[in-house]
Coordinates of C-alpha atoms in Angstrom, one line a residue:
Chain A
M20 CA -23.5 -25.3 -11.8
S21 CA -25.1 -22.1 -10.3
F22 CA -22.3 -19.4 -10.6
I23 CA -22.7 -18.4 -6.9
E24 CA -23.6 -20.8 -4.1
V25 CA -24.6 -20.1 -0.6
N26 CA -24.5 -23.3 1.4
D27 CA -26.7 -22.7 4.6
I28 CA -24.4 -19.5 6.1
W29 CA -24.5 -18.5 9.6
K30 CA -23.1 -15.3 11.0
T31 CA -22.7 -14.7 14.5
Y32 CA -21.2 -12.0 16.9
G33 CA -20.8 -14.1 20.7
D34 CA -24.5 -14.7 21.4
N35 CA -25.3 -12.1 18.4
V36 CA -27.3 -14.3 15.8
V37 CA -26.9 -11.8 12.7
L38 CA -27.6 -14.2 9.7
E39 CA -28.9 -17.9 10.0
R40 CA -30.0 -20.6 7.4
V41 CA -29.1 -18.4 4.7
K42 CA -29.2 -20.7 1.3
T43 CA -29.6 -20.1 -2.1
N44 CA -28.2 -19.9 -5.9
V45 CA -27.4 -17.0 -8.0
H46 CA -27.0 -17.7 -12.0
A47 CA -24.6 -15.8 -14.2
G48 CA -26.1 -12.1 -15.2
E49 CA -28.7 -12.0 -12.4
F50 CA -29.1 -8.4 -11.2
I51 CA -30.1 -9.0 -7.6
T52 CA -31.4 -6.3 -5.5
I53 CA -31.8 -6.7 -1.7
V54 CA -34.3 -5.0 0.8
G55 CA -34.1 -5.4 4.7
A56 CA -34.4 -3.0 7.6
S57 CA -31.6 -1.2 8.8
G58 CA -29.4 -3.5 10.9
C59 CA -30.8 -6.6 9.7
G60 CA -27.7 -7.9 8.1
K61 CA -27.8 -7.0 4.5
T62 CA -24.5 -5.6 4.6
T63 CA -22.9 -8.2 6.6
F64 CA -24.0 -10.4 3.6
L65 CA -22.8 -8.0 1.1
K66 CA -19.4 -7.7 2.9
M67 CA -19.2 -11.7 2.9
L68 CA -19.5 -11.2 -0.9
L69 CA -17.3 -8.9 -1.2
G70 CA -14.3 -10.7 1.3
T71 CA -14.1 -8.5 4.3
E72 CA -16.6 -10.5 6.4
Y73 CA -16.5 -14.2 6.8
P74 CA -19.5 -16.9 7.8
T75 CA -19.0 -18.1 11.0
R76 CA -20.8 -21.6 9.5
G77 CA -21.3 -22.7 6.2
K78 CA -19.4 -21.5 2.7
I79 CA -20.0 -19.5 -0.4
L80 CA -18.8 -20.4 -3.3
L81 CA -18.1 -18.4 -6.5
N82 CA -17.8 -20.7 -9.5
G83 CA -17.7 -23.9 -7.1
K84 CA -14.6 -22.5 -5.1
P85 CA -14.7 -21.2 -2.3
I86 CA -14.9 -17.0 -2.4
P87 CA -11.4 -15.4 -1.7
Q88 CA -11.9 -14.6 2.2
E89 CA -10.2 -10.7 0.9
P90 CA -11.4 -7.9 -1.4
S91 CA -10.1 -9.3 -5.4
E92 CA -10.5 -8.0 -8.7
D93 CA -13.1 -10.4 -9.6
R94 CA -15.8 -8.7 -7.1
G95 CA -16.2 -4.8 -7.9
I96 CA -17.2 -2.6 -5.0
V97 CA -19.3 0.5 -4.8
F98 CA -20.1 1.9 -1.7
Q99 CA -22.2 4.8 -0.7
K100 CA -19.4 7.1 -0.2
Y101 CA -15.1 7.3 0.2
S102 CA -15.5 5.2 -3.0
V103 CA -13.1 6.9 -5.1
F104 CA -9.7 8.6 -4.4
P105 CA -9.9 12.1 -3.3
H106 CA -6.2 12.8 -4.6
L107 CA -6.5 11.7 -7.8
T108 CA -8.4 13.6 -11.0
A109 CA -11.5 11.6 -12.4
L110 CA -9.2 10.4 -15.1
Q111 CA -6.4 9.8 -12.9
N112 CA -8.7 7.5 -10.9
L113 CA -9.3 5.4 -13.8
V114 CA -5.7 5.4 -15.2
L115 CA -4.7 4.1 -11.7
T116 CA -6.4 0.8 -12.3
I117 CA -4.6 -0.1 -15.3
E118 CA -1.4 1.2 -13.5
L119 CA -1.9 -1.0 -11.1
E120 CA -2.3 -4.1 -12.9
Q121 CA 0.6 -3.3 -15.4
S122 CA 3.3 -1.2 -12.9
R123 CA 4.0 -3.8 -10.2
W124 CA 6.5 -1.6 -8.1
L125 CA 6.4 2.0 -9.0
A126 CA 2.3 1.9 -9.9
H127 CA 2.9 4.5 -12.1
L128 CA 2.9 4.0 -16.3
F129 CA 5.2 6.4 -18.6
G130 CA 5.5 7.2 -22.4
S131 CA 3.3 5.0 -24.7
A132 CA 1.7 2.8 -22.2
Y133 CA 0.5 5.5 -20.2
R134 CA -0.7 7.0 -23.6
L135 CA -2.7 3.6 -23.9
A136 CA -4.3 3.4 -20.5
D137 CA -5.3 7.1 -20.8
E138 CA -7.0 6.4 -23.9
Q139 CA -8.9 3.5 -22.3
A140 CA -9.8 5.4 -19.3
R141 CA -11.1 8.2 -21.6
E142 CA -13.5 5.7 -23.1
M143 CA -14.8 4.6 -19.6
L144 CA -15.4 8.1 -18.8
A145 CA -17.3 8.5 -21.7
M146 CA -19.5 5.9 -20.9
V147 CA -20.5 6.8 -17.9
G148 CA -21.0 10.4 -19.3
L149 CA -18.1 12.3 -17.5
Q150 CA -16.1 12.8 -20.5
H151 CA -15.7 16.4 -19.6
A152 CA -15.2 16.3 -16.3
A153 CA -11.8 14.6 -16.7
N154 CA -9.3 16.5 -14.8
Q155 CA -11.5 17.5 -12.2
Y156 CA -10.7 16.0 -8.5
P157 CA -13.8 14.4 -7.0
H158 CA -14.7 17.0 -4.2
E159 CA -15.6 19.3 -7.7
L160 CA -17.8 16.4 -8.5
S161 CA -21.6 16.3 -7.3
G162 CA -22.7 13.1 -5.8
G163 CA -24.2 11.8 -8.6
M164 CA -21.2 12.2 -10.6
Q165 CA -18.9 10.7 -7.7
Q166 CA -20.9 7.6 -7.9
R167 CA -20.8 7.3 -11.9
L168 CA -17.0 7.5 -11.5
A169 CA -16.9 5.1 -8.4
I170 CA -19.1 2.8 -10.7
A171 CA -16.7 3.3 -13.6
Q172 CA -13.4 3.0 -11.5
A173 CA -15.2 -0.4 -10.5
L174 CA -16.0 -1.7 -14.1
M175 CA -12.4 -1.2 -15.1
K176 CA -11.2 -4.3 -14.2
Q177 CA -14.3 -6.0 -15.7
P178 CA -15.1 -7.9 -12.2
K179 CA -17.2 -10.9 -12.5
V180 CA -19.4 -9.3 -10.2
L181 CA -20.4 -5.9 -9.0
L182 CA -21.2 -5.4 -5.4
L183 CA -23.6 -2.3 -4.6
D184 CA -23.9 -0.8 -0.8
E185 CA -26.8 1.8 -1.2
P186 CA -24.8 3.7 -4.2
F187 CA -27.6 5.8 -4.8
G188 CA -28.9 6.0 -1.0
A189 CA -27.4 9.8 -0.4
L190 CA -28.7 11.4 -4.0
D191 CA -31.6 13.3 -5.1
P192 CA -34.4 11.3 -6.6
G193 CA -34.0 13.2 -10.3
I194 CA -30.7 12.4 -10.2
R195 CA -31.2 9.0 -8.8
A196 CA -33.4 8.5 -11.8
D197 CA -30.1 9.1 -14.4
M198 CA -28.5 6.5 -12.1
H199 CA -31.0 3.7 -12.8
E200 CA -30.6 4.1 -16.5
L201 CA -26.6 4.1 -16.6
I202 CA -26.4 1.2 -14.0
L203 CA -29.4 -0.9 -16.2
K204 CA -27.1 -0.1 -19.5
I205 CA -24.3 -1.2 -17.8
W206 CA -25.7 -4.3 -17.4
N207 CA -27.3 -5.2 -20.5
Q208 CA -24.0 -4.5 -21.9
T209 CA -22.0 -6.5 -19.4
K210 CA -24.6 -8.9 -18.2
I211 CA -22.3 -8.7 -15.3
N212 CA -24.2 -10.3 -12.0
V213 CA -25.1 -7.1 -9.5
F214 CA -25.7 -7.6 -6.1
M215 CA -27.5 -3.9 -5.0
I216 CA -28.5 -3.1 -1.4
T217 CA -31.1 -0.7 -1.3
H218 CA -33.6 1.2 1.0
D219 CA -36.2 1.8 -1.6
L220 CA -38.3 -1.5 -2.4
K221 CA -39.3 0.6 -5.7
E222 CA -36.0 0.8 -6.8
G223 CA -35.6 -2.8 -6.0
F224 CA -38.3 -3.5 -7.7
Y225 CA -37.7 -1.6 -10.7
L226 CA -34.0 -2.4 -11.1
G227 CA -33.3 -6.2 -10.4
T228 CA -34.5 -9.3 -12.0
R229 CA -34.4 -10.8 -8.7
L230 CA -35.4 -9.4 -5.4
W231 CA -34.1 -10.7 -1.9
V232 CA -36.0 -9.4 1.5
I233 CA -33.5 -10.4 4.7
D234 CA -35.7 -10.0 7.6
K235 CA -36.0 -12.5 10.9
I236 CA -38.8 -15.3 10.6
R237 CA -38.1 -15.9 14.2
H238 CA -38.5 -13.5 17.0
D239 CA -37.9 -13.8 20.8
A240 CA -39.1 -10.7 22.6
Q241 CA -36.9 -11.1 25.7
A242 CA -33.7 -11.7 23.3
P243 CA -33.8 -10.1 20.2
N244 CA -30.2 -10.9 19.2
A245 CA -31.3 -15.1 19.8
Y246 CA -32.5 -15.4 16.0
G247 CA -31.1 -13.9 13.0
A248 CA -32.2 -13.1 10.0
T249 CA -32.1 -14.6 6.6
I250 CA -34.0 -14.6 2.6
T251 CA -37.6 -14.5 3.7
Y252 CA -38.6 -13.1 -0.1
D253 CA -36.5 -14.5 -3.1
I254 CA -39.1 -13.1 -6.0
P255 CA -38.2 -12.7 -9.6
V256 CA -39.2 -8.8 -10.4
G257 CA -41.2 -9.0 -13.6
Q258 CA -43.7 -11.8 -12.0
C259 CA -44.5 -9.9 -9.0
D260 CA -48.0 -8.1 -9.1
N261 CA -49.0 -4.6 -6.5
S262 CA -50.6 -7.2 -4.1
T263 CA -47.0 -8.6 -3.5
L264 CA -45.4 -5.3 -3.2
N265 CA -48.0 -4.6 -0.8
E266 CA -47.0 -7.6 1.3
I267 CA -43.2 -7.0 1.5
D268 CA -43.8 -3.4 2.6
Q269 CA -45.6 -4.5 5.5
S270 CA -43.6 -7.2 6.4
L271 CA -40.9 -4.4 6.5
E272 CA -42.7 -1.7 8.3
H273 CA -43.6 -4.8 10.8
S274 CA -40.2 -5.4 11.4
R275 CA -38.8 -1.8 11.5
K276 CA -41.5 -1.3 14.4
E277 CA -40.3 -4.4 16.2
H278 CA -36.4 -3.1 15.8
A279 CA -37.4 0.6 17.2
A280 CA -39.0 -0.9 20.0
Chain B
M300 CA -17.0 47.8 9.3
D301 CA -18.7 46.6 6.0
E302 CA -21.5 45.5 7.4
P303 CA -24.7 47.9 9.6
L304 CA -24.4 47.3 13.0
L305 CA -27.9 48.5 13.6
L306 CA -30.8 46.4 12.9
R307 CA -33.6 47.6 10.8
N308 CA -35.8 48.0 14.4
G309 CA -32.7 50.3 15.5
T310 CA -30.9 47.7 18.3
M311 CA -27.5 46.4 18.0
K312 CA -26.6 42.9 16.5
R313 CA -25.6 40.6 18.8
V314 CA -21.2 41.1 18.8
M315 CA -21.3 37.1 17.6
N316 CA -22.5 38.4 14.5
I317 CA -20.6 41.3 14.0
H318 CA -17.6 40.5 11.3
P319 CA -14.8 43.1 10.5
G320 CA -14.4 44.3 7.0
T321 CA -11.1 43.4 5.6
V322 CA -9.5 46.9 6.2
G323 CA -10.8 46.5 9.9
K324 CA -9.3 42.8 10.2
V325 CA -5.8 44.3 9.3
L326 CA -6.2 47.0 11.5
L327 CA -7.3 45.2 14.5
G328 CA -5.1 42.4 13.6
M329 CA -2.2 45.2 13.5
L330 CA -3.3 46.9 16.6
P331 CA -1.8 44.5 19.6
F332 CA 1.7 44.8 17.6
I333 CA 1.4 48.8 17.6
L334 CA 0.4 48.7 21.2
T335 CA 3.7 46.4 22.3
I336 CA 5.7 48.7 20.6
I337 CA 4.2 51.9 22.2
V338 CA 4.3 50.3 25.6
Y339 CA 8.0 49.4 25.1
L340 CA 9.0 52.8 23.8
W341 CA 7.1 54.6 26.5
A342 CA 8.7 52.4 29.2
S343 CA 12.3 52.2 28.0
G344 CA 11.8 56.3 27.7
V345 CA 10.3 56.4 31.2
R346 CA 13.7 54.0 32.2
L347 CA 16.3 55.5 30.6
E348 CA 15.7 59.0 31.8
A349 CA 15.8 57.7 35.6
N350 CA 19.4 56.0 34.6
P351 CA 20.9 56.4 31.3
N352 CA 23.1 53.6 31.7
D353 CA 19.7 51.5 32.1
K354 CA 20.7 48.2 29.7
L355 CA 17.3 46.5 31.1
M356 CA 15.1 48.4 27.9
P357 CA 17.5 49.9 25.4
S358 CA 16.4 52.8 23.1
L359 CA 15.9 52.0 19.3
T360 CA 19.2 53.7 18.9
T361 CA 21.0 51.6 21.0
I362 CA 19.2 48.4 19.3
G363 CA 19.8 49.8 15.7
A364 CA 23.5 50.3 16.7
A365 CA 23.7 46.3 17.9
I366 CA 22.0 45.3 14.9
E367 CA 24.6 47.2 12.5
R368 CA 27.5 45.9 14.3
L369 CA 25.9 42.3 14.2
A370 CA 24.6 42.2 11.0
F371 CA 26.8 44.6 8.9
E372 CA 30.3 44.8 10.4
P373 CA 32.6 41.8 10.5
S374 CA 33.6 40.6 14.1
K375 CA 36.9 41.2 15.0
R376 CA 37.4 37.8 17.2
T377 CA 36.3 35.5 14.1
G378 CA 35.9 38.0 11.1
D379 CA 32.5 36.6 10.5
Y380 CA 29.1 38.7 10.1
E381 CA 27.6 37.4 13.3
L382 CA 23.9 37.7 12.8
W383 CA 24.5 35.8 9.6
S384 CA 26.6 33.1 10.4
D385 CA 24.3 32.5 13.7
T386 CA 21.3 32.5 11.4
T387 CA 22.6 29.6 8.9
A388 CA 24.2 27.7 11.5
S389 CA 20.9 27.8 13.4
L390 CA 19.1 27.1 10.1
Q391 CA 21.0 23.9 9.0
R392 CA 20.9 22.5 12.3
L393 CA 16.7 22.9 12.3
T394 CA 16.3 22.0 8.6
L395 CA 18.4 18.6 8.9
G396 CA 16.9 18.2 12.2
V397 CA 13.2 18.1 11.0
L398 CA 14.1 16.3 7.6
I399 CA 15.4 13.8 9.3
A400 CA 12.5 13.6 12.0
A401 CA 9.7 14.0 9.3
L402 CA 11.4 10.8 7.5
I403 CA 11.5 8.6 10.0
G404 CA 8.0 10.1 11.4
L405 CA 6.6 9.4 7.9
L406 CA 7.9 5.9 7.4
I407 CA 7.3 4.5 11.0
G408 CA 3.6 6.7 11.1
I409 CA 2.5 5.0 7.7
L410 CA 3.7 1.5 8.6
N411 CA 2.3 1.6 12.0
G412 CA -1.2 2.8 10.3
A413 CA -1.5 0.5 7.3
I414 CA 0.1 -2.8 8.9
P415 CA -1.7 -4.2 11.8
L416 CA 1.2 -6.3 12.1
V417 CA 3.8 -3.5 12.3
R418 CA 1.4 -1.6 14.7
A419 CA 1.0 -4.5 17.2
N420 CA 4.8 -4.5 17.6
L421 CA 6.0 -1.4 17.3
S422 CA 2.7 0.9 18.9
P423 CA 3.3 0.3 22.3
Y424 CA 6.9 0.8 22.1
I425 CA 6.8 4.2 20.4
T426 CA 4.3 5.6 22.9
I427 CA 6.2 4.4 25.9
L428 CA 9.4 6.3 24.1
S429 CA 7.4 9.8 23.4
L430 CA 6.3 10.0 26.9
I431 CA 10.7 10.3 27.8
P432 CA 11.4 14.3 28.3
P433 CA 13.9 14.8 25.5
M434 CA 15.6 17.7 27.4
A435 CA 16.4 15.0 30.2
I436 CA 18.3 12.7 27.8
L437 CA 20.4 15.5 26.5
P438 CA 23.6 15.0 28.6
I439 CA 23.3 11.5 27.4
L440 CA 23.2 12.6 23.4
F441 CA 25.9 14.9 24.5
I442 CA 27.9 12.0 25.8
V443 CA 27.1 9.7 23.1
F444 CA 27.4 12.3 20.0
G445 CA 30.0 14.6 21.5
L446 CA 29.2 18.1 21.8
G447 CA 29.6 19.1 17.9
E448 CA 26.3 19.5 15.3
L449 CA 25.2 15.8 15.9
S450 CA 24.0 15.8 19.3
K451 CA 22.2 19.3 18.3
V452 CA 20.4 17.6 15.3
M453 CA 19.5 14.5 17.2
L454 CA 18.0 16.2 20.1
I455 CA 15.4 17.9 17.2
V456 CA 15.1 14.5 16.2
I457 CA 14.2 12.8 19.4
G458 CA 12.1 15.6 20.4
I459 CA 9.8 15.7 17.3
T460 CA 9.8 12.3 15.9
P461 CA 7.4 10.6 18.2
F462 CA 5.0 13.4 17.7
I463 CA 5.1 13.0 13.7
M464 CA 5.2 9.3 13.9
R465 CA 1.8 9.1 16.1
D466 CA -0.1 11.5 14.2
L467 CA 1.0 10.3 10.8
Q468 CA -0.5 6.8 12.2
A469 CA -3.2 8.1 13.7
R470 CA -4.2 10.0 10.3
T471 CA -3.2 7.0 8.3
L472 CA -6.1 4.9 10.3
E473 CA -8.5 7.9 9.7
L474 CA -8.4 6.9 6.0
P475 CA -11.8 5.6 5.0
A476 CA -11.9 1.7 5.0
E477 CA -13.6 1.8 1.9
Q478 CA -10.4 3.4 0.0
L479 CA -8.2 0.5 0.8
I480 CA -10.8 -2.2 0.3
K481 CA -12.0 -0.2 -3.1
A482 CA -8.3 -0.4 -3.7
Q483 CA -7.9 -3.9 -3.4
T484 CA -11.1 -4.5 -5.6
L485 CA -8.9 -2.8 -8.1
G486 CA -5.9 -5.3 -7.7
A487 CA -4.0 -3.6 -5.8
S488 CA -1.1 -5.1 -3.6
T489 CA -0.4 -3.9 -0.3
W490 CA 2.8 -2.0 -1.4
Q491 CA 0.8 -0.8 -4.1
V492 CA -1.9 0.6 -1.8
M493 CA 0.8 2.4 0.4
V494 CA 2.5 4.1 -2.7
R495 CA -1.0 5.2 -4.7
V496 CA -3.4 5.8 -2.0
I497 CA -2.1 6.4 1.6
I498 CA 1.4 8.4 0.8
P499 CA -0.1 10.6 -1.2
Q500 CA -3.1 11.4 1.2
I501 CA -0.6 11.5 3.6
L502 CA 2.1 13.8 2.6
P503 CA -0.3 16.8 3.4
R504 CA -0.9 15.8 6.5
L505 CA 3.1 15.5 6.9
I506 CA 3.0 19.0 6.5
Q507 CA 0.8 19.6 8.7
A508 CA 2.2 17.6 11.5
V509 CA 5.8 19.3 10.8
R510 CA 4.0 22.9 10.8
L511 CA 2.7 22.0 14.4
S512 CA 6.4 20.8 15.1
L513 CA 8.3 23.4 14.3
G514 CA 7.5 25.3 17.5
P515 CA 9.1 21.9 19.6
A516 CA 11.9 22.2 17.2
W517 CA 13.2 25.4 17.6
L518 CA 13.1 24.9 21.5
F519 CA 15.4 21.9 21.2
L520 CA 17.5 23.8 19.0
I521 CA 18.0 26.8 21.2
A522 CA 18.3 24.5 24.3
A523 CA 21.1 22.3 22.8
E524 CA 23.0 25.7 21.6
A525 CA 22.5 27.4 24.7
I526 CA 24.4 24.5 26.4
A527 CA 27.1 23.9 23.9
A528 CA 28.3 25.6 20.9
E529 CA 30.3 28.1 19.1
Q530 CA 27.7 29.5 16.8
G531 CA 23.8 29.9 16.7
L532 CA 21.3 32.2 17.5
G533 CA 20.6 30.5 20.8
Y534 CA 24.3 30.2 21.7
R535 CA 24.5 34.2 20.9
I536 CA 21.4 34.8 23.3
F537 CA 22.9 32.6 26.0
L538 CA 26.4 34.4 25.5
V539 CA 25.6 38.2 25.9
R540 CA 23.0 37.3 28.7
R541 CA 26.1 37.5 30.9
Y542 CA 26.7 41.3 29.9
L543 CA 22.8 41.9 30.0
S544 CA 23.0 42.8 26.6
M545 CA 19.6 43.3 26.1
D546 CA 20.4 45.4 22.9
V547 CA 21.3 42.1 21.3
I548 CA 18.8 39.7 22.7
L549 CA 15.6 41.4 21.9
P550 CA 16.6 41.8 18.1
Y551 CA 17.7 38.0 18.4
V552 CA 14.2 36.9 19.3
V553 CA 12.8 39.6 17.1
W554 CA 14.6 37.9 14.2
I555 CA 13.9 34.0 15.4
T556 CA 10.4 34.7 15.4
V557 CA 10.5 36.0 11.6
L558 CA 12.2 33.1 10.6
A559 CA 9.6 30.6 12.7
F560 CA 6.9 32.6 10.6
L561 CA 8.5 32.4 7.2
A562 CA 9.2 28.6 8.1
D563 CA 5.6 28.3 8.7
W564 CA 4.4 30.6 6.2
L565 CA 6.5 28.5 3.2
L566 CA 5.1 25.8 4.5
R567 CA 1.6 26.5 4.0
Q568 CA 2.1 27.7 0.5
I569 CA 4.0 24.5 -0.4
S570 CA 0.8 22.6 0.9
Y571 CA -1.5 24.7 -0.9
R572 CA 0.3 24.6 -4.3
A573 CA 1.2 20.8 -4.1
F574 CA -1.9 19.7 -2.5
P575 CA -5.0 21.5 -3.7
W576 CA -7.6 18.5 -3.2
F577 CA -6.6 18.2 0.4
H578 CA -7.0 22.1 1.2
S579 CA -11.0 22.2 -0.6
Q580 CA -11.3 18.9 1.1
L581 CA -11.3 20.7 4.6
Q582 CA -13.2 23.6 3.2
D583 CA -15.9 21.2 2.6
K584 CA -16.0 20.2 6.4
S585 CA -15.2 23.7 8.1

């Protein structure tokens, strides 16, 4: 049985069809990168996996059960920004995840329970390379460090699925390379299912085990919203040569122009 | 001025680009105060010369004598030091009123902002309530709560709570949705999101809202004291108005201004100490 089954889902807002006939299966441990022109519905798809948007038609199954229609612990998320809590230090951001689990009403731990949580949190900080920044607030951290913290925070709950919505979009190229290394290390260690949206096709090829391109197949020049996008390419990365890369690049460029027109 | 006023080619900089230095800033800031005092002393001198019994602009000596009588000599009628008993009475009413308003405002504001069901239920009602001019219902407060302390505190509460509530509702709605979603993916319940994500981030904004409400709070306090009270800063001002005692009114007004300034300064200091992350966030934006 597949880990995630996407059964012919559609997403429409009134007459505006965003996604149509999206069908696919995902096995445990796959690292899927998703590319597509902006506004093509890739974020909508990610939000459906997250549980903040619901398919208009069709179903998404997680482990054979309909995916919960609100965010929950089994699906971690890292957004491009605002992913960590500004009023807590790096360490407190991680300790919080344990406090939420163990202290239902106060949501605070004390004494030995706190020390244990503190230890766990410091281990996680060290894993993402932030041990020296434990007592700093997010605004004192660079963009890359904030995203490291956001990833660490999501991993504290050991989710089955990690959703990344253009997590490195705002970072400098050099920092981005460091982040790629980190995310691959984490994926290798945990074999967690990763869905990552990216603008950068090369990044998609470098990171994933499987690349999806979300785009429209059918176009109607008179009614640009009449048809939705779907998965147009679903390629196992690694079995892919430069000509395919160019082909996808051109098709994306084409729909980008159409979008602009 | 710390920076040169002239550019290398000899022309002057645009005025908008000239910044005063530290000393210049203090001097420029003091200037209007000093000018006000000089103008007052001059006008007062001219009037007193024409009519030594003029009460409208008393000299500094007369004002000083009034201050000494009110602050350092027990009143012949009650035995109180009037300035201090007035100050305590007023500050008690003000503090109590603002505190109650802040608590109600925080509670309803956060619930409205965070829980769509509560917002649908309460938000229209509060919007309408906040449009009622508080002064218009002051007679109702006197009728319902009597002429004692309660009605004065209630006027402050009724006067500023709607603003605090609506402000905090807006501030809560402004929190990035990403944070609330993230908290849910970390397993937080609605309650836990409130106590660990929303309330800690709204508290510094509550202080901001309270600082902005202090002006109206003083207004309502003095209005209530003017109409019915036995002591209080507003009461005294309106009492001595009958005798045209500007020598009492003027120092009282200055004293109220000093108190208002101190209250604002204190709240700002508390906010800086308790929520450093909040203030550096604001700096990032500006």
